[in-house]
Amino acid sequence: MTTEVGSETEVKKEPEKAEEQPAAPEPPATNQTDEAKAEEAAEQSNESPALATDSAEAPTEAKENQEEAQPADNATGQEGEDPPASPPASEKKGISRFLPPWLKRQKSQSAVGPKESQVTPKEEGGVVLVKEEGEKAEQAEAEQTSLTTAAEPQVEEEQVKGEENKETEEGGEEKKDQEERLKPEGGHYFIKSPLKLTKKVKMVMCHVTMLDGSQFPCEVEKRAKGQYLFFKVCEALNLLEKDYFGLSYKDNADQMCWLDPTKEIKRQISNASWQLAFNVKFYPPDPSQLTEDITRYLLCLQLRQDIASGCLPCSFVTHSLLGSYSLQAELGDHDPDEQRLDYISDFQFAPSQTKEMEEKVVELHKTHRGMTPAQADTQFLENAKKLSMYGVDLHHAKDSEGVDIMLGVCANGLLIYKDRLRINRFAWPKILKISYKRSNFYIKIRPGETEQFESTVGFKLPNHRSAKRVWKVCVENHTFFRLMTPEAPTKAKFLTLGSKFRYSGRTQAQTRQASTLIDRPAPYFERTSSKRISRSLDGGSHLWALGNFISFFMYFSQMRLHFLIPQSGKLRVQGENIYVRHSNLMLEDLEKTQEDVLKHQASTSELKRSFMEATPETRPSQWEKRVQETVVVEEIRVAPKGSVTITTPEVVVAVETEVEKPKEEVIEEVKEEVEAQKRSVSVSSDSHSESEEEAGEYHPQVTVSASVDQIKEEPEKEEAKDHEEPDQVAEPVAEPESLPEVEVDAMPSPAVVEETPVAEPETALVAEEKEEEEEEEQPRVNGDVSHAETERIPQVICCSEPPVVKTEMVTISDTFAAQKTEIATKEVPIVHTETKTITYEAAQLDGSGDGEPGILMTAQTITSESLCTTTTTHITKTLKGGLSETRIEKRIVITGDSDIDHDQALAQAIKEAKEQHPDMSVTRVVVHKETELAEEGED
Amino acid sequence: MAGVMADFGNFTHAVVRAIPSSLAKEALRMNVSDVDLEKAQREHEVYVGVLKQKLGLEVIELPADESLPDCVFVEDAAVVCGDTALITRPGAESRRKETAAMQRALKELGLNIVEMSDENATLDGGDVLFTGREFFVGLSKRTNQRGAEILADAFKDYAVSTVPVTDGLHLKSFCSMGGPGLIVIGSSEPAQKALKIMQQMSDHRYDKLTVPDDIAANTIYMNLPGKGHVLLHCTPEEFPESAKVSAHTHTHTHTHTHTYR
């Protein structure tokens, strides 16, 4: 196949073909060509779609492919395992409406290439996937949270930028595309049941006020949990040390509340507008211990806000001094030529700012000459942290005698203020118990040296809600600042009274630990005073978006440098590996069922992360190790056509994991981090988002240009689209495209059974069959996917692998393998396969023709959910050169209490997986630990 | 540029006020005992001499005002921290006018003057303990909540905690700073109780130097540009026991006499 030419052309063709195909199966040869094209298209689309969209896109595509592809498969003569796609397809279309703009991004990609013809294909993908995305997103979020600590940083950053860009761009384009498509193609799709899909996909537009005053619009599934949005925001900010931050909202009483990351947003937010704010939640007592400048910068922004609003009282001199550091950070050295004070009055240094103060600020500013922005921020913080009200969260209350007081919650304990005076203080060690009842808030005090009995101090809050709010803030602050690890929430008991709420995030100790692992080049970010923004521009969000794009590019350029600079062969290899992996992953994704894809996609950020991770100056060895880890539990079974089954025994258990651990001290944490890393790696492979970048590298012209254009446009589109999209999106879009993708899947995927147990501690893997059953039981959760997939054959089938494919893979893999240590030897075949695939991904277009494109015989995805387990199994059978390959990928998300032995759980999961498929080999295991927060009990 | 809130900073000036002859008969007193005016004036001269000659401070000497018998206790008339001077509103009505001269003097020094105009507020500087990191304000017969609030408003960078002072005149009647992070405290029960409260109220940790006599805890710590840490405290003759403690604990302390009062 000559895919090389241009994804565009292919893409265009695809849609048509797809439509045609459904009607009647074509001859095998044609199919192949089509498939090849489809693959190419898919690849391209994937690449172009860009990161953020990935999750949505990939899933959609995959689904579509499956559905549409099925016809082709049938034609090929292979088993008609796939159930009729029509019903599902229709449903999907319906869903599309609900899809958020960013999900639709794919279109944008497509737009780039096949603008005219784009018509249907891309849109479809986005649409279909929407539902899943939501779920995935949550998962992803959870994962991210857990992962975030160590490895996340990089990834998130990338994601953020990428996503934003994509979203905005895609959103606009997609909408258009969808609309267009709807008309022409729509008839067909619409007919099918849109209702089902619709339900699940409801999206809501959130508006998050950033610390610089700009607005960050973000569309989330209506049922999304707080952490999903939070991570989106952190991504956008390129923030890794996110544990100090949180999202806040105003309740009905106009009181500021923290969004509980573990609960659904809609259950918390009362205002219809879903207006939130990104804020510092835990003020680090010593900001100099923060790892990254960007974190300090954000803290500075928060403090400037606190100061300007009067929440953080300062003396005149301190106002002036802090203001002068702000000037230095944002404007650089004082410009003697700049005589006028105009530029200064754009800054707000104090609640009420006098000319005198501005002059003082300028005077001090002059003394900072030569200070870098980061240094200025540091100085700012060194002075701000000494302020007595730094990090004190005040709450109105009355004492036992009805006197108005303020309760100040901070890192050290609870402060009691009467007006501006501190009248009492209860350090955390002095407090034995914190409780609230009705509108009262109580603390039980440890008896003093001379006292015999504990005493309880009660405060009267304005109402029950505020009492609870203070209580929660106390619990969170105490946990964050005083504990090494979060306290496990009390297990739900039927008769337990009181809130089960516990702070489930990381503690300061943990986040510091994690921060030590941050290994990325300092991300570029633009310093902007919110004040100036709002004054200079009406549309703050525009500016913000623009700035974001810029930073996005900057960031990537840095990344690139990284790759290139790595002089050493090894480093270079690493970079390549990364890219490769991405490509491979992408391919895999395509192969995988929608759900899988979705899951993968869900964490676009993750992909980015992993990508980032790899990129940074990781030591070669580490990178290798990581790779290994990632690869660990895959089962691949290659059976010669006949009945001969060749089993590649590659059980590379994630032994490496341990090695990677930077520090052994904090076992728990380390593990999490490690897992996170693994996860990210795997994710990266999975996610398409990265693809864009990769594509850029591989196909500089096409991809790059496309992305650039999009980016520029994004800002504008974003807003416009955001508003519009919600409704429009729903339209059924390009199912045609899906077909191509399906084909693609077949091609790349050598029959590999991948089991990716998402290593939540406890549970082991569930048998696939079981999972399937479960799926059926819980149809709504999985939505359409489950139905369609269910029909397909659940069990893993042995297939013969096409020799050719392997060969190719080997080649590539060798390079890859060579660098790897042990794995290379054993796993090489498998790993290589992936690697290969990836590597060739770009090349595939070209090579696909000569090579034997595998024929996708069957592809099924099964999703099952039980109380604490969600299992997604994706099985693909590919026929290549007379050999069939079966690949099984399992994703198991175990939700449960955190006190599980991770190692044991991992071992158990692998063991079970192996037992389930004795004749297959485990090639990859991706472990991801996600910490679930306990829900609040009764209020 | 150094931080604004740098502990004690450097001591450069001292403001004193001569002893009016009316001190002996008309000054406010905790107990009824005769005051040796001549001895007081001698001690004052020595004190000023130490400030000038030994410590090299620029001493601003305000003239005595016979209509203000307590005017020698300049500590109560103002609280200076950083570049801000809070002119107090002394708790004793008879002392309210003492602040006028002080305000003029401080203004000439270029300090930002903050006046306590609220008629419901009272504050004696003797109730204000600045530790270098925060303020403790004794709520006493002379100082009330409102006065403390105004002080908190004047020095917004710092935490201002209130400490009940039930016995004695002022908070600093039984304590003072003996150095950065060091509180010199008397050993009386009220003094120790107050110290406990201060320790509980503070985010910072302070060392304590307990002296046998409450009055001996009245010291003046200063950080002098050329001389380093200096502690003015009572003479050993006056409080022999307390002097031992000080001597042993402070190696780099210049022992000077601070007898006035």
XYZ file of N, CA and C in Angstrom, chain A residues 293-393:
303
model
N 10.122 26.122 39.703
C 9.853 27.550 39.664
C 8.405 27.838 39.318
N 7.855 26.996 38.491
C 6.483 27.268 38.069
C 5.539 27.161 39.260
N 5.867 26.268 40.156
C 5.043 26.132 41.350
C 5.158 27.382 42.214
N 6.386 27.841 42.339
C 6.585 29.059 43.110
C 5.893 30.240 42.448
N 5.945 30.225 41.146
C 5.291 31.324 40.432
C 3.790 31.338 40.722
N 3.201 30.184 40.678
C 1.766 30.117 40.937
C 1.457 30.522 42.378
N 2.334 30.131 43.265
C 2.152 30.536 44.652
C 2.255 32.050 44.775
N 3.166 32.608 44.024
C 3.293 34.070 44.012
C 2.002 34.717 43.526
N 1.453 34.157 42.482
C 0.216 34.731 41.952
C -0.887 34.687 43.005
N -0.955 33.567 43.697
C -1.972 33.443 44.726
C -1.746 34.479 45.820
N -0.519 34.648 46.194
C -0.218 35.578 47.274
C -0.473 37.015 46.848
N -0.159 37.299 45.613
C -0.450 38.657 45.134
C -1.937 38.921 45.220
N -2.680 37.868 44.867
C -4.125 37.986 44.939
C -4.552 38.175 46.394
N -3.995 37.384 47.259
C -4.334 37.477 48.678
C -4.010 38.866 49.214
N -2.885 39.368 48.753
C -2.457 40.672 49.240
C -3.356 41.782 48.698
N -3.610 41.700 47.419
C -4.427 42.739 46.790
C -5.837 42.758 47.357
N -6.308 41.602 47.724
C -7.675 41.529 48.244
C -7.719 41.843 49.736
N -6.562 41.957 50.330
C -6.547 42.267 51.747
C -6.594 41.052 52.646
N -6.677 39.879 52.042
C -6.712 38.658 52.849
C -5.395 38.447 53.566
N -4.357 38.930 52.959
C -3.035 38.775 53.580
C -2.511 40.166 53.900
N -2.724 40.585 55.121
C -2.342 41.943 55.502
C -0.825 42.127 55.486
N -0.434 43.287 55.027
C 0.987 43.628 54.976
C 1.143 45.079 55.398
N 2.312 45.371 55.859
C 2.634 46.763 56.152
C 2.945 47.471 54.833
N 3.030 48.746 54.942
C 3.349 49.549 53.761
C 4.661 49.098 53.133
N 5.624 48.926 53.971
C 6.941 48.554 53.460
C 6.912 47.189 52.803
N 6.209 46.300 53.423
C 6.147 44.955 52.856
C 5.381 44.955 51.543
N 4.319 45.734 51.501
C 3.604 45.877 50.229
C 4.562 46.351 49.152
N 5.325 47.322 49.512
C 6.234 47.910 48.535
C 7.304 46.910 48.117
N 7.824 46.242 49.090
C 8.899 45.298 48.792
C 8.392 44.148 47.922
N 7.269 43.605 48.328
C 6.723 42.500 47.548
C 6.364 42.972 46.141
N 5.837 44.176 46.094
C 5.497 44.733 44.785
C 6.725 44.879 43.906
N 7.809 45.258 44.515
C 9.016 45.466 43.720
C 9.536 44.140 43.173
N 9.359 43.098 43.929
C 9.771 41.790 43.427
C 8.848 41.338 42.297
N 7.596 41.688 42.442
C 6.663 41.343 41.366
C 7.070 42.045 40.079
N 7.435 43.291 40.215
C 7.861 44.032 39.035
C 9.095 43.398 38.416
N 10.014 43.053 39.268
C 11.245 42.468 38.765
C 10.956 41.151 38.049
N 10.045 40.403 38.616
C 9.730 39.099 38.027
C 9.038 39.254 36.683
N 8.218 40.245 36.583
C 7.435 40.363 35.366
C 8.029 41.306 34.337
N 8.724 42.299 34.793
C 9.247 43.271 33.849
C 10.756 43.203 33.698
N 11.379 42.496 34.594
C 12.836 42.468 34.550
C 13.411 43.707 35.188
N 14.629 43.991 34.825
C 15.298 45.136 35.432
C 14.548 46.435 35.181
N 14.669 47.284 36.159
C 14.032 48.593 36.027
C 14.644 49.351 34.858
N 13.769 49.921 34.092
C 14.230 50.672 32.927
C 14.293 52.140 33.288
N 15.485 52.663 33.360
C 15.660 54.067 33.767
C 14.922 55.024 32.843
N 14.776 54.609 31.611
C 14.106 55.485 30.657
C 12.611 55.567 30.924
N 12.180 54.563 31.605
C 10.743 54.519 31.866
C 10.440 55.397 33.062
N 10.283 56.653 32.800
C 10.127 57.587 33.897
C 8.727 57.563 34.482
N 7.814 57.336 33.657
C 6.437 57.447 34.130
C 6.071 56.246 34.998
N 5.134 56.492 35.791
C 4.695 55.448 36.700
C 3.528 54.665 36.115
N 3.214 55.010 34.887
C 2.030 54.392 34.297
C 2.094 52.882 34.390
N 3.212 52.402 33.989
C 3.296 50.947 33.915
C 3.101 50.302 35.268
N 3.353 51.086 36.265
C 3.219 50.522 37.598
C 1.801 50.496 38.085
N 1.074 51.491 37.672
C -0.302 51.537 38.178
C -1.136 50.407 37.598
N -0.553 49.709 36.664
C -1.254 48.545 36.146
C -1.139 47.364 37.101
N -0.234 47.483 38.010
C -0.072 46.425 39.000
C -0.805 46.814 40.263
N -1.296 45.797 40.901
C -1.915 46.096 42.184
C -1.075 45.488 43.284
N -0.504 46.346 44.079
C 0.386 45.879 45.119
C -0.297 45.773 46.471
N -1.394 46.440 46.577
C -2.066 46.482 47.871
C -3.542 46.743 47.650
N -4.319 46.469 48.662
C -5.764 46.705 48.533
C -6.034 48.147 48.126
N -5.345 49.028 48.787
C -5.467 50.424 48.381
C -4.051 50.919 48.149
N -3.863 51.386 46.990
C -2.493 51.661 46.557
C -2.307 53.159 46.373
N -1.313 53.656 46.997
C -1.093 55.097 46.904
C 0.069 55.395 45.968
N 0.110 56.627 45.586
C 1.220 57.073 44.742
C 2.536 56.867 45.481
N 2.454 57.132 46.734
C 3.646 56.990 47.561
C 4.162 55.552 47.519
N 3.218 54.642 47.589
C 3.630 53.252 47.568
C 4.238 52.895 46.213
N 3.629 53.400 45.174
C 4.154 53.095 43.844
C 5.569 53.626 43.686
N 5.777 54.771 44.235
C 7.133 55.321 44.160
C 8.107 54.459 44.944
N 7.637 54.006 46.068
C 8.491 53.159 46.900
C 8.799 51.853 46.155
N 7.791 51.353 45.493
C 7.969 50.118 44.740
C 9.036 50.306 43.667
N 8.926 51.394 42.970
C 9.900 51.652 41.907
C 11.300 51.793 42.495
N 11.345 52.482 43.591
C 12.631 52.678 44.240
C 13.275 51.335 44.590
N 12.452 50.468 45.120
C 12.977 49.152 45.493
C 13.269 48.314 44.254
N 12.426 48.502 43.259
C 12.617 47.749 42.020
C 14.013 47.990 41.455
N 14.439 49.209 41.559
C 15.754 49.552 41.019
C 16.866 48.741 41.683
N 16.628 48.382 42.905
C 17.680 47.673 43.642
C 17.764 46.201 43.290
N 16.818 45.739 42.507
C 16.800 44.309 42.174
C 17.493 44.010 40.856
N 18.151 44.956 40.345
C 18.770 44.786 39.024
C 19.547 43.477 38.920
N 19.317 42.809 37.823
C 20.051 41.571 37.574
C 19.370 40.333 38.135
N 18.324 40.542 38.848
C 17.624 39.424 39.454
C 16.731 38.751 38.410
N 16.821 37.450 38.318
C 15.976 36.744 37.360
C 14.558 36.660 37.900
N 13.619 36.415 37.030
C 12.238 36.278 37.499
C 12.105 35.230 38.596
N 12.784 34.129 38.412
C 12.685 33.068 39.420
C 13.266 33.528 40.748
N 14.339 34.260 40.669
C 14.937 34.770 41.902
C 14.020 35.784 42.572
N 13.416 36.590 41.744
C 12.498 37.586 42.293
C 11.317 36.907 42.963
N 10.827 35.871 42.321
C 9.730 35.121 42.936
C 10.165 34.541 44.269
N 11.347 34.014 44.278
C 11.848 33.404 45.505
C 11.947 34.437 46.621
N 12.459 35.593 46.273
C 12.550 36.647 47.277
C 11.179 37.085 47.743
N 10.298 37.156 46.795
C 8.922 37.505 47.127
C 8.387 36.540 48.183
N 8.605 35.284 47.928
C 8.059 34.274 48.829
C 8.779 34.263 50.176
N 10.069 34.508 50.127
C 10.799 34.509 51.387
C 10.277 35.587 52.321
N 9.831 36.663 51.756
C 9.270 37.725 52.584
C 7.809 37.466 52.920
N 7.095 36.959 51.943
C 5.666 36.738 52.162
C 5.419 35.650 53.192
N 6.282 34.668 53.208
C 6.035 33.548 54.105
C 6.153 33.940 55.573
N 6.807 35.057 55.820
C 6.967 35.499 57.208
C 5.745 36.241 57.705
N 4.923 36.634 56.812
C 3.733 37.366 57.222
C 2.882 36.490 58.130
N 2.370 37.110 59.143
C 1.714 36.299 60.170
C 0.467 35.594 59.642
N -0.147 36.192 58.642
C -1.370 35.573 58.132
C -1.112 34.730 56.892
N 0.116 34.501 56.599
C 0.464 33.665 55.452
C -0.087 32.256 55.668
N -0.885 31.828 54.729
C -1.411 30.465 54.796
C -2.462 30.225 55.847
N -3.014 31.280 56.387
C -4.047 31.104 57.409
C -5.420 31.241 56.766
N -6.193 30.218 56.897
C -7.528 30.185 56.310
C -8.537 30.582 57.385
